[in-house]
Short mmCIF file of N, CA and C in Angstrom, two decimals:
data_model
loop_
_atom_site.label_atom_id
_atom_site.label_comp_id
_atom_site.label_asym_id
_atom_site.label_seq_id
_atom_site.Cartn_x
_atom_site.Cartn_y
_atom_site.Cartn_z
N UNK A 14 22.08 1.11 -39.53
CA UNK A 14 22.11 1.43 -41.02
C UNK A 14 21.15 2.74 -41.11
N UNK A 15 21.91 3.73 -41.98
CA UNK A 15 21.23 5.10 -42.14
C UNK A 15 21.47 5.34 -43.44
N UNK A 16 20.31 6.02 -44.05
CA UNK A 16 20.01 6.45 -45.40
C UNK A 16 19.49 7.84 -45.32
N UNK A 17 20.28 8.45 -46.29
CA UNK A 17 19.95 9.98 -46.23
C UNK A 17 19.54 10.44 -47.67
N UNK A 18 18.14 10.60 -48.14
CA UNK A 18 17.90 10.86 -49.38
C UNK A 18 17.84 12.33 -49.81
N UNK A 19 18.06 12.75 -50.96
CA UNK A 19 18.12 14.03 -51.36
C UNK A 19 17.77 14.36 -52.88
N UNK A 20 17.79 15.41 -53.22
CA UNK A 20 17.79 15.75 -54.73
C UNK A 20 16.17 15.83 -55.15
N UNK A 21 15.27 15.88 -54.41
CA UNK A 21 13.90 16.25 -54.77
C UNK A 21 13.73 17.71 -55.04
N UNK A 22 12.63 18.02 -55.68
CA UNK A 22 12.22 19.54 -55.75
C UNK A 22 11.04 19.49 -56.81
N UNK A 23 10.87 20.68 -57.11
CA UNK A 23 9.75 21.14 -58.10
C UNK A 23 10.24 21.20 -59.53
N UNK A 24 9.77 20.49 -60.66
CA UNK A 24 10.15 20.40 -61.83
C UNK A 24 9.08 20.40 -62.80
N UNK A 25 9.24 20.83 -63.94
CA UNK A 25 8.22 21.08 -64.87
C UNK A 25 8.13 19.49 -65.68
N UNK A 26 7.00 19.38 -66.24
CA UNK A 26 6.77 18.27 -67.07
C UNK A 26 7.95 18.15 -68.12
N UNK A 27 8.45 17.10 -68.47
CA UNK A 27 9.73 16.91 -69.32
C UNK A 27 11.00 17.13 -68.74
N UNK A 28 11.00 17.47 -67.40
CA UNK A 28 12.17 17.91 -67.03
C UNK A 28 12.90 16.70 -66.22
N UNK A 29 14.10 16.85 -65.56
CA UNK A 29 15.07 15.82 -64.93
C UNK A 29 15.49 16.18 -63.60
N UNK A 30 15.39 15.06 -62.87
CA UNK A 30 16.11 15.14 -61.56
C UNK A 30 16.87 14.25 -61.12
N UNK A 31 17.96 14.21 -60.27
CA UNK A 31 18.69 13.06 -59.86
C UNK A 31 18.47 13.07 -58.38
N UNK A 32 17.93 11.85 -57.77
CA UNK A 32 18.03 11.88 -56.61
C UNK A 32 19.03 11.06 -56.07
N UNK A 33 19.61 11.41 -54.82
CA UNK A 33 20.81 10.55 -54.33
C UNK A 33 20.47 9.97 -52.91
N UNK A 34 21.08 9.06 -52.62
CA UNK A 34 20.96 8.33 -51.32
C UNK A 34 22.43 8.05 -50.73
N UNK A 35 22.78 8.69 -49.72
CA UNK A 35 24.03 8.17 -49.09
C UNK A 35 23.70 7.32 -47.75
N UNK A 36 24.42 6.15 -47.86
CA UNK A 36 24.08 5.16 -47.04
C UNK A 36 25.46 5.23 -45.99
N UNK A 37 25.15 4.81 -44.80
CA UNK A 37 26.05 4.43 -43.72
C UNK A 37 25.78 3.20 -42.91
N UNK A 38 26.78 2.46 -42.35
CA UNK A 38 26.55 1.36 -41.54
C UNK A 38 26.13 0.05 -42.29
N UNK A 39 26.18 0.15 -43.73
CA UNK A 39 25.93 -1.10 -44.28
C UNK A 39 26.72 -1.05 -45.53
N UNK A 40 27.33 -2.20 -46.25
CA UNK A 40 27.77 -2.46 -47.44
C UNK A 40 27.11 -2.32 -48.75
N UNK A 41 26.98 -1.20 -49.27
CA UNK A 41 26.06 -1.06 -50.45
C UNK A 41 26.56 -2.08 -51.29
N UNK A 42 27.78 -2.35 -51.64
CA UNK A 42 28.14 -3.15 -52.59
C UNK A 42 27.54 -4.64 -52.43
N UNK A 43 27.05 -5.19 -51.28
CA UNK A 43 26.55 -6.46 -50.94
C UNK A 43 25.03 -6.18 -50.46
N UNK A 44 24.50 -5.25 -51.13
CA UNK A 44 22.88 -5.16 -50.78
C UNK A 44 22.18 -4.88 -52.11
N UNK A 45 20.83 -5.33 -51.76
CA UNK A 45 20.01 -5.21 -52.88
C UNK A 45 19.30 -3.83 -52.36
N UNK A 46 19.30 -2.98 -53.29
CA UNK A 46 18.88 -1.49 -53.41
C UNK A 46 17.79 -1.21 -54.00
N UNK A 47 16.97 -0.20 -53.50
CA UNK A 47 15.71 0.23 -54.32
C UNK A 47 15.31 1.63 -54.14
N UNK A 48 14.37 1.96 -54.98
CA UNK A 48 13.88 3.34 -54.91
C UNK A 48 12.44 2.92 -55.00
N UNK A 49 11.73 3.69 -53.90
CA UNK A 49 10.08 3.48 -53.88
C UNK A 49 9.56 4.82 -53.71
N UNK A 50 8.09 4.93 -54.20
CA UNK A 50 7.61 6.41 -54.04
C UNK A 50 6.10 6.00 -53.42
N UNK A 51 5.54 7.08 -52.99
CA UNK A 51 4.20 7.20 -52.48
C UNK A 51 3.72 8.51 -52.79
N UNK A 52 2.51 8.46 -53.79
CA UNK A 52 1.85 9.44 -54.01
C UNK A 52 0.72 9.82 -53.11
N UNK A 53 0.39 10.94 -52.97
CA UNK A 53 -0.89 11.05 -51.91
C UNK A 53 -2.12 10.39 -52.28
N UNK A 54 -2.56 9.90 -51.09
CA UNK A 54 -3.71 9.05 -51.25
C UNK A 54 -3.49 7.52 -51.84
N UNK A 55 -2.11 7.33 -51.98
CA UNK A 55 -1.79 5.84 -52.73
C UNK A 55 -0.75 5.25 -51.91
N UNK A 56 -0.98 3.78 -52.20
CA UNK A 56 0.07 2.90 -51.43
C UNK A 56 1.47 3.35 -51.88
N UNK A 57 2.50 2.88 -51.19
CA UNK A 57 3.97 2.95 -51.71
C UNK A 57 3.93 1.91 -52.72
N UNK A 58 4.77 2.24 -53.80
CA UNK A 58 5.06 1.33 -54.77
C UNK A 58 6.65 1.48 -55.08
N UNK A 59 6.91 0.25 -55.77
CA UNK A 59 8.60 0.15 -56.25
C UNK A 59 8.40 0.85 -57.37
N UNK A 60 9.52 1.62 -57.58
CA UNK A 60 10.01 2.35 -58.53
C UNK A 60 11.10 1.48 -59.36
N UNK A 61 12.13 1.09 -58.81
CA UNK A 61 13.31 0.56 -59.51
C UNK A 61 14.34 -0.05 -58.37
N UNK A 62 14.78 -1.16 -58.56
CA UNK A 62 15.87 -1.89 -57.78
C UNK A 62 16.90 -2.44 -58.55
N UNK A 63 17.90 -2.54 -57.78
CA UNK A 63 19.12 -3.48 -58.26
C UNK A 63 19.33 -4.71 -57.39
N UNK A 64 19.10 -6.07 -58.00
CA UNK A 64 19.02 -7.19 -57.10
C UNK A 64 20.52 -7.64 -57.25
N UNK A 65 21.12 -7.53 -55.90
CA UNK A 65 22.32 -8.07 -55.71
C UNK A 65 22.81 -9.45 -56.30
N UNK A 66 21.80 -10.27 -55.90
CA UNK A 66 22.21 -11.78 -56.35
C UNK A 66 22.58 -11.89 -57.73
N UNK A 67 21.91 -11.27 -58.66
CA UNK A 67 22.22 -11.59 -60.08
C UNK A 67 22.72 -10.44 -60.86
N UNK A 68 22.43 -9.10 -59.94
CA UNK A 68 22.78 -7.80 -60.90
C UNK A 68 21.72 -7.23 -61.40
N UNK A 69 20.53 -7.97 -61.62
CA UNK A 69 19.54 -7.49 -62.55
C UNK A 69 19.00 -6.08 -61.94
N UNK A 70 18.42 -5.37 -62.98
CA UNK A 70 17.54 -4.29 -62.41
C UNK A 70 16.12 -4.55 -62.75
N UNK A 71 15.15 -3.74 -61.97
CA UNK A 71 13.88 -3.84 -62.07
C UNK A 71 13.34 -2.69 -62.11
N UNK A 72 12.37 -2.30 -63.17
CA UNK A 72 11.79 -0.76 -63.22
C UNK A 72 10.35 -1.15 -63.43
N UNK A 73 9.46 -0.40 -62.56
CA UNK A 73 8.16 -0.41 -62.71
C UNK A 73 7.57 0.27 -63.91
N UNK A 74 6.76 -0.21 -64.65
CA UNK A 74 6.40 -0.22 -66.07
C UNK A 74 6.43 1.25 -66.52
N UNK A 75 5.61 1.90 -65.54
CA UNK A 75 5.50 3.40 -65.97
C UNK A 75 6.74 4.28 -66.00
N UNK A 76 7.82 3.88 -65.57
CA UNK A 76 9.22 4.52 -65.29
C UNK A 76 10.15 4.06 -66.47
N UNK A 77 9.99 2.87 -67.24
CA UNK A 77 10.72 2.24 -68.01
C UNK A 77 11.19 3.15 -69.12
N UNK A 78 12.41 3.14 -69.34
CA UNK A 78 13.01 4.17 -70.42
C UNK A 78 12.98 5.72 -70.25
N UNK A 79 12.56 6.03 -68.83
CA UNK A 79 12.90 7.53 -68.34
C UNK A 79 13.53 7.47 -66.98
N UNK A 80 13.59 6.38 -66.35
CA UNK A 80 14.44 6.63 -65.07
C UNK A 80 15.71 5.39 -65.14
N UNK A 81 16.77 5.86 -64.54
CA UNK A 81 17.89 4.87 -64.51
C UNK A 81 18.31 4.67 -62.93
N UNK A 82 18.55 3.61 -62.43
CA UNK A 82 19.12 3.44 -61.21
C UNK A 82 20.59 3.17 -61.34
N UNK A 83 21.25 3.56 -60.29
CA UNK A 83 22.71 3.13 -60.31
C UNK A 83 23.12 3.39 -58.71
N UNK A 84 24.52 2.91 -58.69
CA UNK A 84 25.22 3.17 -57.24
C UNK A 84 26.55 3.38 -57.57
N UNK A 85 27.26 4.04 -56.63
CA UNK A 85 28.64 4.18 -56.71
C UNK A 85 29.14 3.48 -55.25
N UNK A 86 29.48 2.27 -55.31
CA UNK A 86 30.00 1.57 -54.14
C UNK A 86 30.90 2.11 -53.32
N UNK A 87 31.86 2.89 -53.92
CA UNK A 87 33.07 3.64 -53.27
C UNK A 87 32.48 4.67 -52.48
N UNK A 88 31.39 5.39 -52.79
CA UNK A 88 30.91 6.53 -52.15
C UNK A 88 29.56 6.19 -51.09
N UNK A 89 29.55 4.80 -51.19
CA UNK A 89 28.02 4.21 -50.75
C UNK A 89 26.80 5.00 -50.80
N UNK A 90 26.72 5.38 -52.18
CA UNK A 90 25.60 6.31 -52.76
C UNK A 90 24.89 5.44 -53.83
N UNK A 91 23.76 5.75 -53.74
CA UNK A 91 22.67 5.21 -54.75
C UNK A 91 21.95 6.31 -55.30
N UNK A 92 21.41 6.15 -56.79
CA UNK A 92 20.98 7.18 -57.50
C UNK A 92 19.71 6.95 -58.26
N UNK A 93 18.91 7.85 -58.48
CA UNK A 93 17.84 7.56 -59.32
C UNK A 93 17.73 8.76 -60.26
N UNK A 94 18.14 8.58 -61.54
CA UNK A 94 18.23 9.49 -62.64
C UNK A 94 16.60 9.58 -63.31
N UNK A 95 15.83 10.63 -63.08
CA UNK A 95 14.62 10.82 -63.62
C UNK A 95 14.36 11.76 -64.63
N UNK A 96 14.33 11.19 -65.79
CA UNK A 96 14.16 12.13 -67.20
C UNK A 96 12.55 12.10 -67.46
N UNK A 97 12.53 13.18 -68.53
CA UNK A 97 10.97 13.15 -68.92
C UNK A 97 9.97 13.02 -67.88
N UNK A 98 10.19 13.64 -66.82
CA UNK A 98 9.23 13.47 -65.79
C UNK A 98 7.74 13.89 -66.17
N UNK A 99 6.96 13.17 -65.42
CA UNK A 99 5.41 13.57 -65.87
C UNK A 99 4.80 13.93 -64.57
N UNK A 100 3.48 14.62 -64.67
CA UNK A 100 2.85 14.99 -63.27
C UNK A 100 2.58 13.57 -62.50
N UNK A 101 2.34 12.58 -63.15
CA UNK A 101 2.04 11.31 -62.37
C UNK A 101 3.00 10.83 -61.68
N UNK A 102 4.60 11.35 -61.83
CA UNK A 102 5.61 10.91 -61.08
C UNK A 102 5.59 11.64 -59.70
N UNK A 103 4.78 12.69 -59.75
CA UNK A 103 4.76 13.34 -58.19
C UNK A 103 4.61 12.59 -57.03
N UNK A 104 5.40 12.49 -56.12
CA UNK A 104 5.34 11.54 -55.01
C UNK A 104 6.73 11.88 -54.11
N UNK A 105 6.29 11.36 -52.94
CA UNK A 105 7.71 11.43 -51.88
C UNK A 105 8.27 9.86 -52.29
N UNK A 106 9.72 10.12 -52.82
CA UNK A 106 10.40 8.89 -53.07
C UNK A 106 11.47 8.77 -51.81
N UNK A 107 11.51 7.36 -51.70
CA UNK A 107 12.29 6.85 -50.61
C UNK A 107 13.39 5.91 -51.27
N UNK A 108 14.56 6.02 -50.78
CA UNK A 108 15.61 4.96 -51.06
C UNK A 108 15.43 3.77 -49.68
N UNK A 109 16.09 2.65 -50.20
CA UNK A 109 15.94 1.52 -49.24
C UNK A 109 17.01 0.43 -49.63
N UNK A 110 17.39 -0.11 -48.65
CA UNK A 110 18.40 -1.36 -48.64
C UNK A 110 17.84 -2.70 -48.18
N UNK A 111 18.53 -3.74 -48.81
CA UNK A 111 18.01 -4.98 -48.21
C UNK A 111 19.13 -5.94 -48.20
N UNK A 112 18.97 -7.06 -47.40
CA UNK A 112 20.19 -7.97 -47.64
C UNK A 112 20.18 -8.73 -48.95
N UNK A 113 21.67 -9.08 -49.02
CA UNK A 113 21.96 -9.58 -50.43
C UNK A 113 21.13 -10.57 -51.13
N UNK A 114 20.57 -11.52 -50.41
CA UNK A 114 19.76 -12.49 -50.79
C UNK A 114 18.32 -12.13 -51.21
N UNK A 115 18.07 -10.68 -50.85
CA UNK A 115 16.58 -10.24 -51.53
C UNK A 115 16.57 -10.16 -53.02
N UNK A 116 15.50 -10.97 -53.45
CA UNK A 116 15.29 -10.89 -54.89
C UNK A 116 14.17 -10.52 -55.58
N UNK A 117 13.56 -9.80 -54.59
CA UNK A 117 12.25 -9.22 -55.15
C UNK A 117 12.39 -7.50 -54.65
N UNK A 118 11.51 -6.81 -55.82
CA UNK A 118 11.79 -5.40 -55.43
C UNK A 118 10.39 -5.11 -54.67
N UNK A 119 10.21 -5.55 -53.56
CA UNK A 119 8.74 -5.37 -52.88
C UNK A 119 9.26 -4.64 -51.25
N UNK A 120 8.70 -3.60 -51.16
CA UNK A 120 8.87 -2.66 -49.77
C UNK A 120 9.10 -3.56 -48.47
N UNK A 121 8.17 -4.58 -48.55
CA UNK A 121 7.86 -5.43 -47.01
C UNK A 121 9.46 -6.09 -46.92
N UNK A 122 10.24 -6.21 -48.09
CA UNK A 122 11.48 -7.16 -47.77
C UNK A 122 12.61 -6.31 -47.61
N UNK A 123 12.51 -4.69 -47.42
CA UNK A 123 13.47 -3.89 -47.45
C UNK A 123 13.40 -3.37 -45.80
N UNK A 124 14.52 -3.64 -45.14
CA UNK A 124 14.18 -3.25 -43.82
C UNK A 124 14.92 -1.84 -43.46
N UNK A 125 15.96 -1.23 -44.47
CA UNK A 125 16.50 -0.14 -44.16
C UNK A 125 16.05 1.02 -45.17
N UNK A 126 15.55 2.25 -44.47
CA UNK A 126 14.88 3.33 -45.39
C UNK A 126 15.46 4.74 -45.04
N UNK A 127 15.40 5.33 -45.99
CA UNK A 127 15.69 6.70 -45.82
C UNK A 127 14.67 7.64 -45.64
N UNK A 128 14.54 8.59 -45.33
CA UNK A 128 13.53 9.49 -45.05
C UNK A 128 12.48 10.22 -45.80
N UNK A 129 12.90 10.19 -47.13
CA UNK A 129 12.11 10.40 -48.29
C UNK A 129 12.25 11.69 -48.70
N UNK A 130 12.28 11.98 -50.24
CA UNK A 130 12.54 13.46 -50.62
C UNK A 130 11.00 13.56 -51.27
N UNK A 131 10.69 14.97 -51.53
CA UNK A 131 9.41 15.15 -52.41
C UNK A 131 9.89 15.42 -53.89
N UNK A 132 9.02 14.82 -54.90
CA UNK A 132 9.52 15.17 -56.21
C UNK A 132 7.91 15.65 -56.59
N UNK A 133 8.04 16.80 -57.29
CA UNK A 133 6.67 17.58 -57.54
C UNK A 133 6.86 17.83 -59.07
N UNK A 134 6.15 17.45 -59.92
CA UNK A 134 5.91 17.80 -61.48
C UNK A 134 4.87 18.48 -61.84
N UNK A 135 5.08 19.73 -62.12
CA UNK A 135 3.82 20.56 -62.24
C UNK A 135 4.30 21.71 -63.20
N UNK A 136 3.70 22.05 -63.90
CA UNK A 136 3.77 23.48 -64.76
C UNK A 136 3.40 24.67 -64.27
#
């Protein structure tokens, strides 16, 4: 399973970015998917997930209402639309996939990871 993340960059506060993650070697339609991030000096944290079992989505409180997770099964691609970005969103963002019975948005349960893409929010 391979995941390739892209779309990061430098953006001013209030700006937007869309992260993409192309997957290969797995069926995205039958996977629990997630985006995670790690800021300098901090532990990796979950940002958002789509739980395959029941289709629910999870968002970390700090990004609710600003970020949107989605996927295109036909393209084997997952996305994270990030709007109204804040300096505290600065981090390396990782996409990840897990088995369809994975029902928690916790990095330890995701075996497949992309390489990370840097998002920097600064004026």
